[in-house]
Amino acid sequence: MITFDEAHELMCHDLPLNPVENVHLAETQGRVLAADIQSDMDMPPFNKAAVDGYACRREDLTQPLQLLEVIAAGQQPRHKITAGHCSKIMTGAPVPEGADCVVMVEQTETTDELTIDIKDTKTKNNIALKGEDIQKGNTVIREGILLQPQHIAVLASVGAVSVPVYEKVKLCVLSTGDELVEPEIVPGPGQIRNSNAMQLLMQARRMGVEANYGGIVADSEEACRSLIGEAVAKNQVVILSGGISMGDFDYVPAILKELGLKIHFKSIAVQPGRPSVFASSGNKFVFALPGNPVSSFNIFELLAKPFLYKLMGHNYQPPRLLLPLEADYSRRNAARHGFVPASITDKGTVKLISYHGSAHINALVWATALASIPLNVSTINKGELVDVRLI
Ligand code: AMP
Ligand code: MG
């Protein structure tokens, strides 16, 4: 059995990154940028009015000013500002030559249509200078960033329309178990509905992986051999659930070996989620997760997610918080690193969600986080800080 940190290191260390493709700017949400991007211009590209007001010379502020013109955003000024003059200017418009400040319109009075009195003679400049944010050639966004709206805005601002990103991982989800039926079927005696496939597919898809469903695999060697073999041949990553424990019909690890995959680990000191298999052959990878839905959810979040992001060029750091525990916690056995479904209360405390065993799927409905209970820690008192990762 290896520790959680060892499993993470083993999986994410030295991975070959996926190839790069160029996609249109509008298709980059959730993709990982594959090259640094430079600005093709200064920003702002010209000296720009930061407020609506009057562009003029600071040395003239104590005298009435004669209006030259009105400059709208998007227009070029026609007049240079000379002594005793001003131009009315809108936010975002180019500041005319000769002006060194823009007085806010609220700080002025119009005596007649063409004469302006300034009330605030100590005004700020209110000019955003050419290139003060970014200069042409500066890197505006770096390789490895998981693109979100704020990043895509930056790409748009520098005209990066064809964007290099890492190719999506192509992944197949398979569920093993003779007891499983698909959700549209009413389970017969001894049967349960397959909930893991949907859970794993959605966990993969929400992180931008191209995930498809390969169906239910019967608990027989032949079924495992042919369906897992086919999925491995057609996909870069296969995620299986079930069939890896000590049961008489748990064939998955043996079949993975038979298919030529190397098994890197079969169990991790994590609770829930201990029996988890990670195998690979070249650039093909298989995760076989426990059938219990809370366990498979956990291991996907904790290990499959950073691994899949890494293949796509991103070093995933889960959003984490250190928050006080809502109520005393204790556990009998502290030999594994616990990741307990939890929610964050209105008071900003962490409430652990009681779940009786890893099959208690409904516990996850209330969870917005997984609370980390470190190895060898068996009690945590109310008010002590716990590390939670948001899910
Ligand atoms: P296994 O890991 O195959 O021994 O399964 C452990 C437990 O998880 C059993 O109670 C299974 O019925 C349940 N289980 C396995 N696969 C699924 C699935 N796809 N959806 C829901 N529950 C499952
Ligand atoms: Mg099973």
Coordinates of C-alpha atoms and ligand atoms in Angstrom, one line a residue:
M1 CA 0.0 0.0 0.0
I2 CA 1.4 3.4 -0.9
T3 CA 0.5 6.8 0.5
F4 CA -1.6 9.3 -1.2
D5 CA 1.3 11.6 -1.8
E6 CA 3.4 8.8 -3.2
A7 CA 0.6 7.8 -5.6
H8 CA 0.2 11.4 -6.7
E9 CA 3.9 11.8 -7.3
L10 CA 4.2 8.4 -9.2
M11 CA 1.3 9.3 -11.5
C12 CA 2.0 12.9 -12.2
H13 CA 5.8 12.8 -12.4
D14 CA 7.5 12.9 -15.9
L15 CA 4.3 12.5 -17.9
P16 CA 4.4 13.1 -21.7
L17 CA 2.3 16.1 -22.5
N18 CA -0.4 15.7 -25.2
P19 CA 0.3 17.2 -28.6
V20 CA -0.7 20.8 -29.3
E21 CA -3.5 22.0 -31.6
N22 CA -4.7 25.5 -32.5
V23 CA -8.3 26.3 -31.7
H24 CA -10.4 29.4 -32.1
L25 CA -10.4 31.8 -29.2
A26 CA -14.1 31.2 -28.6
E27 CA -13.5 27.5 -28.1
T28 CA -10.7 27.8 -25.5
Q29 CA -12.8 27.8 -22.2
G30 CA -11.4 25.1 -20.0
R31 CA -8.5 24.3 -22.3
V32 CA -4.8 24.5 -21.3
L33 CA -2.7 27.1 -23.1
A34 CA 0.3 25.5 -24.8
A35 CA 2.6 28.5 -25.4
D36 CA 3.3 31.9 -23.8
I37 CA 1.3 34.7 -25.5
Q38 CA 2.7 38.1 -26.1
S39 CA 0.9 41.4 -26.6
D40 CA 0.9 42.7 -30.2
M41 CA 0.6 46.3 -29.0
D42 CA 1.0 48.7 -26.1
M43 CA -1.9 48.9 -23.6
P44 CA -3.4 51.3 -23.4
P45 CA -2.5 51.9 -27.1
F46 CA -2.7 55.7 -26.6
N47 CA -3.0 58.2 -23.8
K48 CA -6.5 57.6 -22.7
A49 CA -9.0 59.7 -20.7
A50 CA -9.8 57.8 -17.5
V51 CA -12.9 59.9 -16.7
D52 CA -15.5 61.9 -18.5
G53 CA -14.4 65.6 -18.2
Y54 CA -12.3 68.3 -19.7
A55 CA -8.7 67.8 -21.1
C56 CA -6.6 70.9 -20.3
R57 CA -3.2 72.2 -18.9
R58 CA -2.7 72.0 -15.2
E59 CA -1.2 75.5 -15.2
D60 CA -4.5 76.9 -16.6
L61 CA -6.8 75.4 -13.9
T62 CA -7.4 78.6 -12.0
Q63 CA -8.8 80.5 -15.0
P64 CA -12.0 80.1 -17.1
L65 CA -11.2 77.9 -20.1
Q66 CA -12.5 78.1 -23.7
L67 CA -13.9 75.0 -25.2
L68 CA -12.3 73.7 -28.4
E69 CA -14.3 70.6 -29.2
V70 CA -16.0 67.5 -27.9
I71 CA -14.0 64.2 -28.2
A72 CA -16.0 61.0 -28.1
A73 CA -14.5 57.5 -27.5
G74 CA -13.2 56.1 -30.8
Q75 CA -12.5 59.6 -32.2
Q76 CA -9.2 61.4 -32.9
P77 CA -8.9 64.9 -31.3
R78 CA -8.8 67.6 -34.0
H79 CA -7.2 70.3 -31.8
K80 CA -4.1 70.7 -29.7
I81 CA -4.7 72.2 -26.3
T82 CA -3.1 75.6 -26.0
A83 CA -3.1 78.1 -23.1
G84 CA -6.5 78.9 -21.7
H85 CA -8.3 76.2 -23.7
C86 CA -9.9 72.8 -23.0
S87 CA -11.7 70.0 -24.9
K88 CA -14.6 68.0 -23.5
I89 CA -13.6 64.4 -23.5
M90 CA -15.3 61.0 -22.8
T91 CA -13.8 58.1 -20.9
G92 CA -11.7 56.0 -23.3
A93 CA -11.1 58.7 -25.8
P94 CA -7.5 59.8 -26.8
V95 CA -6.2 62.7 -24.8
P96 CA -5.4 65.6 -27.2
E97 CA -1.8 66.8 -27.5
G98 CA -0.9 69.6 -25.1
A99 CA -3.2 68.4 -22.3
D100 CA -1.7 67.0 -19.1
C101 CA -4.8 66.4 -17.1
V102 CA -8.5 65.6 -17.4
V103 CA -10.8 67.3 -14.9
M104 CA -13.8 65.2 -14.0
V105 CA -17.0 66.8 -15.4
E106 CA -18.5 66.8 -11.8
Q107 CA -15.7 69.2 -10.8
T108 CA -16.5 71.8 -13.4
E109 CA -19.1 74.5 -14.1
T110 CA -20.2 75.8 -17.5
T111 CA -20.7 79.5 -17.4
D112 CA -21.8 79.8 -21.0
E113 CA -21.7 77.2 -23.7
L114 CA -18.1 77.7 -24.5
T115 CA -16.6 78.7 -21.1
I116 CA -15.7 76.2 -18.4
D117 CA -14.8 76.9 -14.8
I118 CA -12.7 74.3 -12.9
K119 CA -13.7 73.8 -9.3
D120 CA -11.0 71.2 -8.4
T121 CA -7.7 72.9 -9.1
K122 CA -5.8 70.0 -7.5
T123 CA -7.3 67.3 -9.7
K124 CA -5.5 64.0 -10.4
N125 CA -4.3 63.6 -14.0
N126 CA -6.9 61.1 -14.9
I127 CA -4.9 60.0 -17.9
A128 CA -4.1 56.3 -18.5
L129 CA -0.7 56.6 -20.3
K130 CA 0.2 54.6 -23.4
G131 CA 1.8 51.3 -22.5
E132 CA 1.4 51.8 -18.7
D133 CA -0.4 48.4 -18.3
I134 CA 1.5 46.3 -20.9
Q135 CA 4.1 47.0 -23.6
K136 CA 4.2 45.5 -27.0
G137 CA 6.0 42.2 -26.8
N138 CA 5.4 41.6 -23.1
T139 CA 4.1 38.2 -22.1
V140 CA 0.5 38.6 -21.1
I141 CA -0.3 34.9 -20.2
R142 CA 1.8 31.9 -19.7
E143 CA 1.8 28.3 -21.0
G144 CA 0.0 25.9 -18.7
I145 CA -2.8 28.2 -17.7
L146 CA -6.3 26.6 -17.5
L147 CA -8.2 29.1 -19.6
Q148 CA -11.1 30.8 -17.9
P149 CA -13.1 33.9 -19.0
Q150 CA -10.6 36.4 -17.6
H151 CA -7.8 34.8 -19.5
I152 CA -9.7 34.6 -22.7
A153 CA -10.4 38.3 -22.4
V154 CA -6.7 38.9 -22.3
L155 CA -6.2 36.7 -25.4
A156 CA -8.9 38.7 -27.1
S157 CA -7.2 42.0 -26.2
V158 CA -4.0 41.0 -27.9
G159 CA -5.7 39.5 -31.0
A160 CA -4.8 35.9 -30.2
V161 CA -7.6 34.4 -32.3
S162 CA -6.0 31.1 -33.1
V163 CA -4.8 29.8 -29.8
P164 CA -2.4 26.9 -29.2
V165 CA -3.8 24.5 -26.6
Y166 CA -3.0 20.9 -25.6
E167 CA -5.2 18.2 -27.1
K168 CA -8.0 16.9 -24.9
V169 CA -7.5 13.5 -23.3
K170 CA -9.7 10.9 -24.9
L171 CA -11.1 8.7 -22.2
C172 CA -13.5 5.8 -21.9
V173 CA -15.5 4.9 -18.8
L174 CA -16.5 1.3 -18.2
S175 CA -18.5 -0.1 -15.2
T176 CA -17.9 -3.7 -14.1
G177 CA -20.4 -5.7 -12.2
D178 CA -23.0 -8.4 -12.9
E179 CA -25.4 -6.7 -10.5
L180 CA -25.5 -3.5 -12.6
V181 CA -28.4 -2.3 -14.8
E182 CA -28.5 1.0 -16.7
P183 CA -30.5 3.9 -15.0
E184 CA -33.6 3.5 -17.2
I185 CA -34.1 -0.1 -16.0
V186 CA -36.0 -0.9 -12.8
P187 CA -33.5 -3.2 -10.9
G188 CA -34.6 -6.8 -10.4
P189 CA -33.6 -8.9 -7.4
G190 CA -30.0 -8.4 -6.5
Q191 CA -29.5 -5.7 -9.0
I192 CA -28.6 -2.0 -8.6
R193 CA -28.5 0.9 -11.0
N194 CA -25.2 1.9 -12.5
S195 CA -24.5 5.3 -11.0
N196 CA -20.7 5.3 -11.2
A197 CA -20.6 5.6 -15.0
M198 CA -22.5 8.9 -15.0
Q199 CA -20.6 10.2 -12.1
L200 CA -17.2 9.5 -13.6
L201 CA -18.2 10.7 -17.1
M202 CA -19.4 14.0 -15.7
Q203 CA -16.3 14.4 -13.4
A204 CA -14.2 13.9 -16.6
R205 CA -16.3 16.1 -18.9
R206 CA -16.4 19.0 -16.5
M207 CA -12.6 19.2 -16.6
G208 CA -12.6 19.3 -20.4
V209 CA -11.8 15.7 -21.1
E210 CA -13.4 14.0 -24.1
A211 CA -15.1 11.2 -22.2
N212 CA -17.2 8.5 -23.7
Y213 CA -19.1 5.6 -22.1
G214 CA -18.2 2.0 -23.0
G215 CA -21.0 0.2 -21.1
I216 CA -21.3 -2.4 -18.4
V217 CA -18.7 -5.1 -18.3
A218 CA -19.9 -8.5 -17.0
D219 CA -17.9 -10.1 -14.2
S220 CA -16.3 -12.7 -16.4
E221 CA -12.8 -13.0 -17.8
E222 CA -13.9 -13.0 -21.4
A223 CA -16.0 -9.8 -21.0
C224 CA -13.2 -8.0 -19.2
R225 CA -10.7 -9.1 -21.7
S226 CA -12.6 -8.0 -24.8
L227 CA -14.2 -4.8 -23.5
I228 CA -11.2 -3.5 -21.5
G229 CA -8.9 -4.5 -24.4
E230 CA -11.1 -2.6 -26.9
A231 CA -11.3 0.5 -24.7
V232 CA -7.6 0.6 -24.2
A233 CA -7.0 0.2 -27.9
K234 CA -9.3 3.1 -28.8
N235 CA -8.5 5.6 -25.9
Q236 CA -5.6 7.2 -24.2
V237 CA -7.2 6.7 -20.7
V238 CA -9.7 4.1 -19.5
I239 CA -11.4 4.5 -16.1
L240 CA -13.1 1.4 -14.7
S241 CA -15.1 1.0 -11.6
G242 CA -15.5 -2.1 -9.6
G243 CA -14.0 -5.6 -10.0
I244 CA -10.7 -4.9 -8.2
S245 CA -11.3 -6.2 -4.7
M246 CA -10.7 -9.6 -3.3
G247 CA -14.0 -11.1 -4.6
D248 CA -14.0 -14.3 -6.6
F249 CA -15.1 -12.4 -9.7
D250 CA -12.7 -9.4 -9.5
Y251 CA -10.8 -10.1 -12.7
V252 CA -9.7 -6.6 -13.6
P253 CA -6.1 -6.5 -12.3
A254 CA -5.3 -9.9 -13.9
I255 CA -6.7 -8.9 -17.2
L256 CA -4.8 -5.6 -17.2
K257 CA -1.6 -7.5 -16.8
E258 CA -2.6 -9.9 -19.5
L259 CA -3.2 -7.0 -21.8
G260 CA 0.4 -5.9 -21.3
L261 CA -0.2 -3.1 -18.9
K262 CA 2.1 -2.5 -16.0
I263 CA 0.4 -2.2 -12.6
H264 CA 2.0 0.6 -10.6
F265 CA -0.2 0.3 -7.5
K266 CA -3.2 -1.7 -6.3
S267 CA -4.0 0.0 -3.1
I268 CA -3.5 3.5 -1.6
A269 CA -3.6 4.5 2.1
V270 CA -6.7 6.7 1.5
Q271 CA -10.1 6.4 3.1
P272 CA -12.4 5.8 1.3
G273 CA -10.8 4.5 -1.8
R274 CA -8.1 2.1 -0.8
P275 CA -8.4 -0.5 -3.5
S276 CA -7.4 1.6 -6.5
V277 CA -5.4 0.4 -9.4
F278 CA -3.2 2.5 -11.7
A279 CA -1.7 0.8 -14.8
S280 CA 0.0 2.0 -18.0
S281 CA 1.6 0.9 -21.2
G282 CA 3.4 3.6 -23.1
N283 CA 1.0 6.5 -23.5
K284 CA -2.0 4.4 -22.5
F285 CA -3.3 4.6 -18.9
V286 CA -5.9 2.7 -16.9
F287 CA -7.4 3.6 -13.6
A288 CA -9.5 0.9 -12.0
L289 CA -11.4 2.5 -9.1
P290 CA -13.4 0.9 -6.4
G291 CA -17.1 0.1 -7.2
N292 CA -18.3 2.0 -4.1
P293 CA -19.5 5.3 -5.4
V294 CA -18.1 7.5 -2.7
S295 CA -14.7 5.8 -3.1
S296 CA -14.7 6.2 -6.9
F297 CA -15.7 9.8 -6.6
N298 CA -12.9 10.5 -4.1
I299 CA -10.2 8.8 -6.1
F300 CA -11.2 10.6 -9.3
E301 CA -11.1 14.0 -7.5
L302 CA -7.9 13.3 -5.6
L303 CA -5.8 11.4 -8.2
A304 CA -7.4 11.0 -11.6
K305 CA -8.1 14.8 -11.9
P306 CA -4.5 16.0 -11.4
F307 CA -3.3 13.2 -13.6
L308 CA -5.6 14.1 -16.5
Y309 CA -4.9 17.8 -16.2
K310 CA -1.2 17.0 -16.2
L311 CA -1.5 15.1 -19.5
M312 CA -3.2 18.2 -20.9
G313 CA -0.3 20.4 -19.7
H314 CA -1.8 21.9 -16.5
N315 CA -0.5 21.6 -12.9
Y316 CA -3.8 21.3 -11.1
Q317 CA -4.0 22.8 -7.6
P318 CA -7.3 22.1 -6.0
P319 CA -8.9 25.2 -4.4
R320 CA -8.2 24.6 -0.7
L321 CA -9.2 26.4 2.5
L322 CA -8.2 26.1 6.1
L323 CA -11.3 26.4 8.2
P324 CA -12.4 25.5 11.8
L325 CA -14.2 22.3 12.3
E326 CA -17.9 22.6 13.3
A327 CA -17.9 19.7 15.8
D328 CA -15.5 17.2 17.4
Y329 CA -14.3 14.4 15.2
S330 CA -12.8 11.1 15.9
R331 CA -12.0 7.9 14.1
R332 CA -10.9 4.5 15.3
N333 CA -8.3 3.7 12.7
A334 CA -5.9 6.5 11.5
A335 CA -3.7 4.3 9.3
R336 CA -5.1 6.0 6.1
H337 CA -5.4 9.6 4.9
G338 CA -9.1 10.4 5.3
F339 CA -11.0 12.5 2.8
V340 CA -14.4 13.1 4.3
P341 CA -17.2 14.6 2.4
A342 CA -17.9 18.0 4.0
S343 CA -19.9 21.2 3.6
I344 CA -19.0 24.8 4.6
T345 CA -21.6 26.3 6.9
D346 CA -22.8 29.9 6.8
K347 CA -20.5 30.6 9.8
G348 CA -17.5 29.5 7.7
T349 CA -17.0 26.3 9.6
V350 CA -16.5 22.8 8.1
K351 CA -19.3 20.3 8.7
L352 CA -18.3 16.7 8.1
I353 CA -21.0 14.7 6.5
S354 CA -21.7 11.5 8.2
Y355 CA -21.7 8.6 5.8
H356 CA -22.0 5.1 6.7
G357 CA -19.5 3.3 4.5
S358 CA -18.3 4.3 1.1
A359 CA -21.4 3.2 -0.7
H360 CA -23.5 5.9 0.9
I361 CA -23.8 7.9 -2.3
N362 CA -26.4 10.3 -1.0
A363 CA -23.9 11.7 1.4
L364 CA -22.2 13.3 -1.5
V365 CA -25.3 15.3 -2.4
W366 CA -24.5 17.6 0.5
A367 CA -20.8 17.8 0.0
T368 CA -19.1 20.8 -1.5
A369 CA -15.6 19.8 -0.2
L370 CA -13.5 17.0 0.9
A371 CA -12.0 17.5 4.4
S372 CA -8.4 16.1 4.7
I373 CA -7.8 14.0 7.9
P374 CA -4.1 13.3 7.8
L375 CA -2.5 9.9 8.4
N376 CA -2.1 9.1 12.1
V377 CA -4.6 11.8 13.2
S378 CA -7.5 10.2 14.9
T379 CA -9.2 13.1 16.7
I380 CA -9.8 16.7 15.7
N381 CA -11.5 19.1 18.1
K382 CA -14.2 21.5 17.4
G383 CA -12.6 24.8 16.3
E384 CA -9.4 23.3 15.1
L385 CA -8.4 24.2 11.5
V386 CA -8.9 21.5 8.9
D387 CA -7.7 21.5 5.3
V388 CA -10.6 21.2 2.9
R389 CA -10.4 21.0 -0.9
L390 CA -13.4 22.3 -2.8
I391 CA -15.0 19.8 -5.3
Ligands
AMP1 P1 -16.8 -3.9 -6.3 O1 -15.7 -2.9 -6.2 O2 -17.1 -4.4 -7.7 O3 -16.6 -5.0 -5.3 O4 -18.2 -3.1 -5.8 C1 -18.3 -2.6 -4.5 C2 -19.7 -2.1 -4.3 O5 -20.0 -1.0 -5.2 C3 -20.8 -3.1 -4.5 O6 -21.8 -2.9 -3.5 C4 -21.3 -2.7 -5.9 O7 -22.6 -3.2 -6.1 C5 -21.1 -1.2 -5.9 N1 -21.0 -0.8 -7.3 C6 -20.1 -1.3 -8.2 N2 -20.2 -0.7 -9.3 C7 -21.1 0.2 -9.2 C8 -21.7 1.2 -10.1 N3 -21.2 1.3 -11.4 N4 -22.6 2.0 -9.7 C9 -23.1 1.9 -8.4 N5 -22.6 1.0 -7.5 C10 -21.6 0.2 -7.9
MG2 MG -18.1 -5.9 -8.6

